[in-house]
Short mmCIF file of C-alpha atoms in Angstrom, two decimals:
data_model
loop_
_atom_site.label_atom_id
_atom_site.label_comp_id
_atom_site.label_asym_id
_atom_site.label_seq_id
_atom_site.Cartn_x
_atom_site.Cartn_y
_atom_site.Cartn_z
CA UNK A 280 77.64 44.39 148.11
CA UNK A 281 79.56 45.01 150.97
CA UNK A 282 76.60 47.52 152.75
CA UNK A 283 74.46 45.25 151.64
CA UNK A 284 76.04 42.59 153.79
CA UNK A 285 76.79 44.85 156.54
CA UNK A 286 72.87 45.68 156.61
CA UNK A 287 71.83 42.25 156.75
CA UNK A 288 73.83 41.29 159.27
CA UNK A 289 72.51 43.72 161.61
CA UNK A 290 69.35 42.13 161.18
CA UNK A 291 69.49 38.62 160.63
CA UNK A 292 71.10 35.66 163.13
CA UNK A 293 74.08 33.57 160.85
CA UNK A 294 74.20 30.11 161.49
CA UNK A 295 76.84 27.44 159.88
CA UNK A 296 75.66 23.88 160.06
CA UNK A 297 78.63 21.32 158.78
CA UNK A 298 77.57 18.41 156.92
CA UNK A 299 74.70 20.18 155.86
CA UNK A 300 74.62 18.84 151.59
CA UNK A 301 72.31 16.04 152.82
CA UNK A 302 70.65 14.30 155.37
CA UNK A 303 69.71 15.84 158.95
CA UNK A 304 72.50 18.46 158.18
CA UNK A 305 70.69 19.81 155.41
CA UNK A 306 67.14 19.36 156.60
CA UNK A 307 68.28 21.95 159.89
CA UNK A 308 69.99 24.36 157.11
CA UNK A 309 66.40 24.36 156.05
CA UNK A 310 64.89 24.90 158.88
CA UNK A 311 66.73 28.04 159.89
CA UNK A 312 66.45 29.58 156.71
CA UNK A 313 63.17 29.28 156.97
CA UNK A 314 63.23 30.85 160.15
CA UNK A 315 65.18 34.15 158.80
CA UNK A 316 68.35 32.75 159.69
CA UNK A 317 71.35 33.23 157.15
CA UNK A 318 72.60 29.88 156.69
CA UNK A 319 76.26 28.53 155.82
CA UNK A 320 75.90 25.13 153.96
CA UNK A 321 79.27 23.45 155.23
CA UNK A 322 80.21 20.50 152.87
CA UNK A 323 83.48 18.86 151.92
CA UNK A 324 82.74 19.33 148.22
CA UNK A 325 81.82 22.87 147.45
CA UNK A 326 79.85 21.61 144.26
CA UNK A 327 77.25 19.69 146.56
CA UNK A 328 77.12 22.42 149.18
CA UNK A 329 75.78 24.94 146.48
CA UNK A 330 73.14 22.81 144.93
CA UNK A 331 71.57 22.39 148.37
CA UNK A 332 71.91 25.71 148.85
CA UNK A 333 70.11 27.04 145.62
CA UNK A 334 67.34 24.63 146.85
CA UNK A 335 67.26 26.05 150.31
CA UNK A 336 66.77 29.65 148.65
CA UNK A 337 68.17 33.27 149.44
CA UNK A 338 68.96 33.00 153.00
CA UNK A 339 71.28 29.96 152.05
CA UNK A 340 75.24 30.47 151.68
CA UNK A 341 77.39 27.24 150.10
CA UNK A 342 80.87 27.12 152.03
CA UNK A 343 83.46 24.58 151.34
CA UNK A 344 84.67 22.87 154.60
CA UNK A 345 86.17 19.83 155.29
CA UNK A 346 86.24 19.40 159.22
CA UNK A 347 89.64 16.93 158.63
CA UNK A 348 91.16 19.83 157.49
CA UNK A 349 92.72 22.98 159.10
CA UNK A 350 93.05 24.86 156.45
CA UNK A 351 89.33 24.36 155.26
CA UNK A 352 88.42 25.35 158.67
CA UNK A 353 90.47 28.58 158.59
CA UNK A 354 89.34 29.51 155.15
CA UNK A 355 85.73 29.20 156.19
CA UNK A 356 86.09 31.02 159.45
CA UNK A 357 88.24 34.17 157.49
CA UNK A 358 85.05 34.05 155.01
CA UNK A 359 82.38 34.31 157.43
CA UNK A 360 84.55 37.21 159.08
CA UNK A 361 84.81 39.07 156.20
CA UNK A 362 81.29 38.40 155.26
CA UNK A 363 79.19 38.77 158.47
CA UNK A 364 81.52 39.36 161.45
CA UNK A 365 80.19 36.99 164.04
CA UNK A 366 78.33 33.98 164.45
CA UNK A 367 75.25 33.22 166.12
CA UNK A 368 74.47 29.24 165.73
CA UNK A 369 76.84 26.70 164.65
CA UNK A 370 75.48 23.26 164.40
CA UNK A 371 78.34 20.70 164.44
CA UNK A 372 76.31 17.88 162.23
CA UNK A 373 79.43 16.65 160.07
CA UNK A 374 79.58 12.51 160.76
CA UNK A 375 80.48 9.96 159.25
CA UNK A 376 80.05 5.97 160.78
CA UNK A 377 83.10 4.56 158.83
CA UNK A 378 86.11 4.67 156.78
CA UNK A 379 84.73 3.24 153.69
CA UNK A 380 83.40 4.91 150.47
CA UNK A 381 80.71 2.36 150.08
CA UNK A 382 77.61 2.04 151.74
CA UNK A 383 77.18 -0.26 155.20
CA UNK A 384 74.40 -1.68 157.11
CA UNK A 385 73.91 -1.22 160.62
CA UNK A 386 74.85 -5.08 160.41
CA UNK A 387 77.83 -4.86 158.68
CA UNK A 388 79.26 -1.57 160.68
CA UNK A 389 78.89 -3.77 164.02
CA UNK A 390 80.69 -6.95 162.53
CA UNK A 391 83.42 -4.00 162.30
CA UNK A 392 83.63 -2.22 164.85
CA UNK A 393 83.58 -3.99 168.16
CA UNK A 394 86.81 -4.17 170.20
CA UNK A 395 88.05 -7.38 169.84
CA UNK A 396 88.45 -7.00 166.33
CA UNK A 397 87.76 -3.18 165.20
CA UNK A 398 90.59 -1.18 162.56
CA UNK A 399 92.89 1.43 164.39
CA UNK A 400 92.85 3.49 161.04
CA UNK A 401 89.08 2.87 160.82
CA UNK A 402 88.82 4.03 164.33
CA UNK A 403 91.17 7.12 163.49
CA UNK A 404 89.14 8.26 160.47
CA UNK A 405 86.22 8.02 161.82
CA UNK A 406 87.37 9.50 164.96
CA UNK A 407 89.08 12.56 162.44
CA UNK A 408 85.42 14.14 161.13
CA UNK A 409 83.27 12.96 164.47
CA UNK A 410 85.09 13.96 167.70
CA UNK A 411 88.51 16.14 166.18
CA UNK A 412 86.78 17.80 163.18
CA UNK A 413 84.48 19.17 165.96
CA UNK A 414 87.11 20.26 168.74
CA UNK A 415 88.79 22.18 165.30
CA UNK A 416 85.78 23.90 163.92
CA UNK A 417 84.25 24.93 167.32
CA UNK A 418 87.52 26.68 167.90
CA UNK A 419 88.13 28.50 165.03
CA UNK A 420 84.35 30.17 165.18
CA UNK A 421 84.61 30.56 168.58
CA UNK A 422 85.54 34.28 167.97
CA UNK A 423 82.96 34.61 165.81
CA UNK A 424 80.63 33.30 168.39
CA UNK A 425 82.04 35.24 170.98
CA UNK A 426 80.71 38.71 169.04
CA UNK A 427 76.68 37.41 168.94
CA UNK A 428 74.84 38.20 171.90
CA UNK A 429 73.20 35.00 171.89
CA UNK A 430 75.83 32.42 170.88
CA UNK A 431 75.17 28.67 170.55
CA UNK A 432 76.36 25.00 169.61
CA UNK A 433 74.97 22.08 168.94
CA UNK A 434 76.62 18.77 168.13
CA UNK A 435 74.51 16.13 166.69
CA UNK A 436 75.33 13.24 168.71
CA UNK A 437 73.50 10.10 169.13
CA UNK A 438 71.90 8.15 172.06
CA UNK A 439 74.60 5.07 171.02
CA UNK A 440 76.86 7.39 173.04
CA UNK A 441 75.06 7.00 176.02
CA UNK A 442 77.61 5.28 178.86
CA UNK A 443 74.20 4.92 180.96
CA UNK A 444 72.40 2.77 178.45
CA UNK A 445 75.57 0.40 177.20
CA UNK A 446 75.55 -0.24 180.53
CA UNK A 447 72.31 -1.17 181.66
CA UNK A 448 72.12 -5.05 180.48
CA UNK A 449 68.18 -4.45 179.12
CA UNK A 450 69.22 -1.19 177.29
CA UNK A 451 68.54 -1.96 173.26
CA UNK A 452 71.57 -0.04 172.83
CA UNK A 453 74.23 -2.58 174.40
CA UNK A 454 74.27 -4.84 171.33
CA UNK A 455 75.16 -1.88 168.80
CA UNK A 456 77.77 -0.65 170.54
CA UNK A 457 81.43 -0.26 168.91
CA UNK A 458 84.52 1.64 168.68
CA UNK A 459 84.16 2.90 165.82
CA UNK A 460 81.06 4.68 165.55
CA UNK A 461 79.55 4.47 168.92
CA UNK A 462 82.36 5.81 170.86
CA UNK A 463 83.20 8.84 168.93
CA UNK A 464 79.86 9.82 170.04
CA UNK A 465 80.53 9.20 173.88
CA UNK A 466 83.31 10.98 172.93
CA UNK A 467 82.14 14.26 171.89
CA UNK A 468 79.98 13.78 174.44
CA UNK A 469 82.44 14.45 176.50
CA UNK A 470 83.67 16.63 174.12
CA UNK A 471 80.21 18.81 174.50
CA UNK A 472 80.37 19.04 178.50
CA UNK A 473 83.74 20.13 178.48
CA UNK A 474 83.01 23.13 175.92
CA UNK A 475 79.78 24.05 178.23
CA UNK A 476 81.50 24.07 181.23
CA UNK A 477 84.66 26.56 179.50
CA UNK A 478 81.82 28.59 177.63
CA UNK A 479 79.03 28.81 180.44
CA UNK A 480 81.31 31.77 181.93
CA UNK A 481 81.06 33.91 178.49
CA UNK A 482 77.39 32.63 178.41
CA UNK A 483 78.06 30.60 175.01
CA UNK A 484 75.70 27.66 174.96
CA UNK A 485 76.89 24.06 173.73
CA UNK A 486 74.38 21.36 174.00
CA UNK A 487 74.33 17.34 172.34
CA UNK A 488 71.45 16.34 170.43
CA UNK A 489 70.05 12.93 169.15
CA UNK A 490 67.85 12.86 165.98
CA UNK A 491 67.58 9.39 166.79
CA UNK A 492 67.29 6.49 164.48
CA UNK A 493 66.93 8.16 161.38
CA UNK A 494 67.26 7.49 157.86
CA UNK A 495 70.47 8.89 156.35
CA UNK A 496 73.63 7.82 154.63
CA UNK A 497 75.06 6.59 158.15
CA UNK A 498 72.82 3.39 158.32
CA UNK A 499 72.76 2.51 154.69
CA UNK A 500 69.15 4.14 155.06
CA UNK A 501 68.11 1.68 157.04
CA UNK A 502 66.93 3.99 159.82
CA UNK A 503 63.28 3.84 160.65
CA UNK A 504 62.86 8.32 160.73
CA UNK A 505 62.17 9.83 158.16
CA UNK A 506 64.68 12.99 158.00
CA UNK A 507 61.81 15.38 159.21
CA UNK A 508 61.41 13.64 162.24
CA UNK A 509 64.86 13.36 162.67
CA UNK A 510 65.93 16.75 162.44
CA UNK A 511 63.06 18.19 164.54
CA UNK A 512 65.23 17.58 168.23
CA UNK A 513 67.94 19.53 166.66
CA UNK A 514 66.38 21.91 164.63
CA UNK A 515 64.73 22.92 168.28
CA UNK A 516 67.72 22.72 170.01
CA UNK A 517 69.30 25.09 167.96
CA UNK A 518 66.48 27.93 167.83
CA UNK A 519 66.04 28.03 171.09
CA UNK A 520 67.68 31.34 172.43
CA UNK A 521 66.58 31.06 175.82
CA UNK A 522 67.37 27.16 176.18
CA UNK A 523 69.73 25.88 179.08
CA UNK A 524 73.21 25.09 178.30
CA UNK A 525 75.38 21.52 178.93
CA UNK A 526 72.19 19.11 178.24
CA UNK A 527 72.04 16.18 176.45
CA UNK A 528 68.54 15.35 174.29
CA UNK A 529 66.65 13.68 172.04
CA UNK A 530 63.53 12.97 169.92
CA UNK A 531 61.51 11.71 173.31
CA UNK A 532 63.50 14.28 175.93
CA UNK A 533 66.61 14.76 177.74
CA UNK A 534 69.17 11.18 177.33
CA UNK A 535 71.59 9.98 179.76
CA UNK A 536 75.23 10.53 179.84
#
């Protein structure tokens, strides 16, 4: 098993996408599979990770991680050192838009999150998977990374993160815009440019990407793309070897900071 490994991994590019069970996570697990990549299926409970995974097919790998959690991190970066060695792609898609275990409309998040009356511990468990869980699991595969010729990240971000467009008064994007949810995106972000400015020098690229308004378990399924159109921005983002580092896109083209 163990030359068997060692042989594919000479040939094939390893990817990890967090997050990727369901929704836009799984649909770019797909995609790279289908595009010879070996692909990590990152999700909380190992269970759901490898029933995506048998449905993705051979190329697919079920890995427990929880991006709250340091140890799940560790444990899933010693595995895919053991297992492969490096790391060519990881696709930071892990998010969640709030603290609850029930479903919420895009309605219902906003009535909750703005500043005036917004949850600290909403704010910090939110905050926990979408702007920490990131800074935690790009760090631990950053050696990983460091070994591919060819390294990149890409965080799945969202065009409510945009500073530019909360501020411009006609912006659509003004009235949705919260603590909770909305912020931890400006925040990684920020989170993003200060990675591809460290990484740049080792010629590691780390790029944001919107999917846009897409239907997923973040708006109640409320959004108006259907998951294929939603994961095509990243899914392009993250096969593109030759792409330029420190950008910030989306379904329609590059977005403002």
């Amino acid at each position: 098993m163990e030359n068997q490994i060692e042989s594919t991994a000479n040939n094939q590019l390893i990817a990890l996408v967090t997050g990727a069970n369901q929704g836009v996570g799984n649909e770019i697990a797909k995609a790279l599979a289908a595009n010879g990549y070996i692909v990590y299926v990152g999700s909380r409970k190992l269970e759901n990770g490898e029933k995506a995974a048998a449905e993705i097919g051979e190329n697919a790998r079920a890995i427990q991680l929880d991006v709250t959690q340091q140890q799940s991190i560790t444990a899933a970066a010693e595995r895919i050192t053991n297992e492969y060695g490096r790391l060519d792609l990881l696709v930071n898609n892990a998010g969640i838009s709030h603290g609850g275990t029930s479903p919420k409309s895009p309605e219902e998040l906003m009535s909750t999150g703005r500043a005036v009356n917004v949850s600290l511990d909403e704010v910090r468990t939110v905050w926990e998977t979408n702007v920490f869980g990131v800074i935690a699991v790009t760090q631990a595969m950053l050696p990983l990374l460091r070994k591919s010729t060819a390294a990149r990240i890409v965080n799945v971000s969202s065009g409510l993160g945009s500073l530019t467009w909360i501020s411009d008064p006609e912006c659509w994007a003004r009235e949705h815009f919260g603590i909770v949810y909305a912020a931890s995106k400006t925040a990684l972000n920020a989170v993003t440019v200060a990675f591809a400015l460290e990484l740049e020098k080792e010629n590691i690229k780390v790029n944001a990407t919107s999917p846009g308004y897409t239907a997923t378990a973040l708006n109640n399924f409320q959004g108006t793309d259907s998951l294929e159109v939603g994961s095509r921005e990243p899914v392009r983002v993250a096969l593109d070897t030759d792409g330029p580092t420190g950008g910030f896109t989306g379904p329609e083209g590059p977005l403002p900071w």
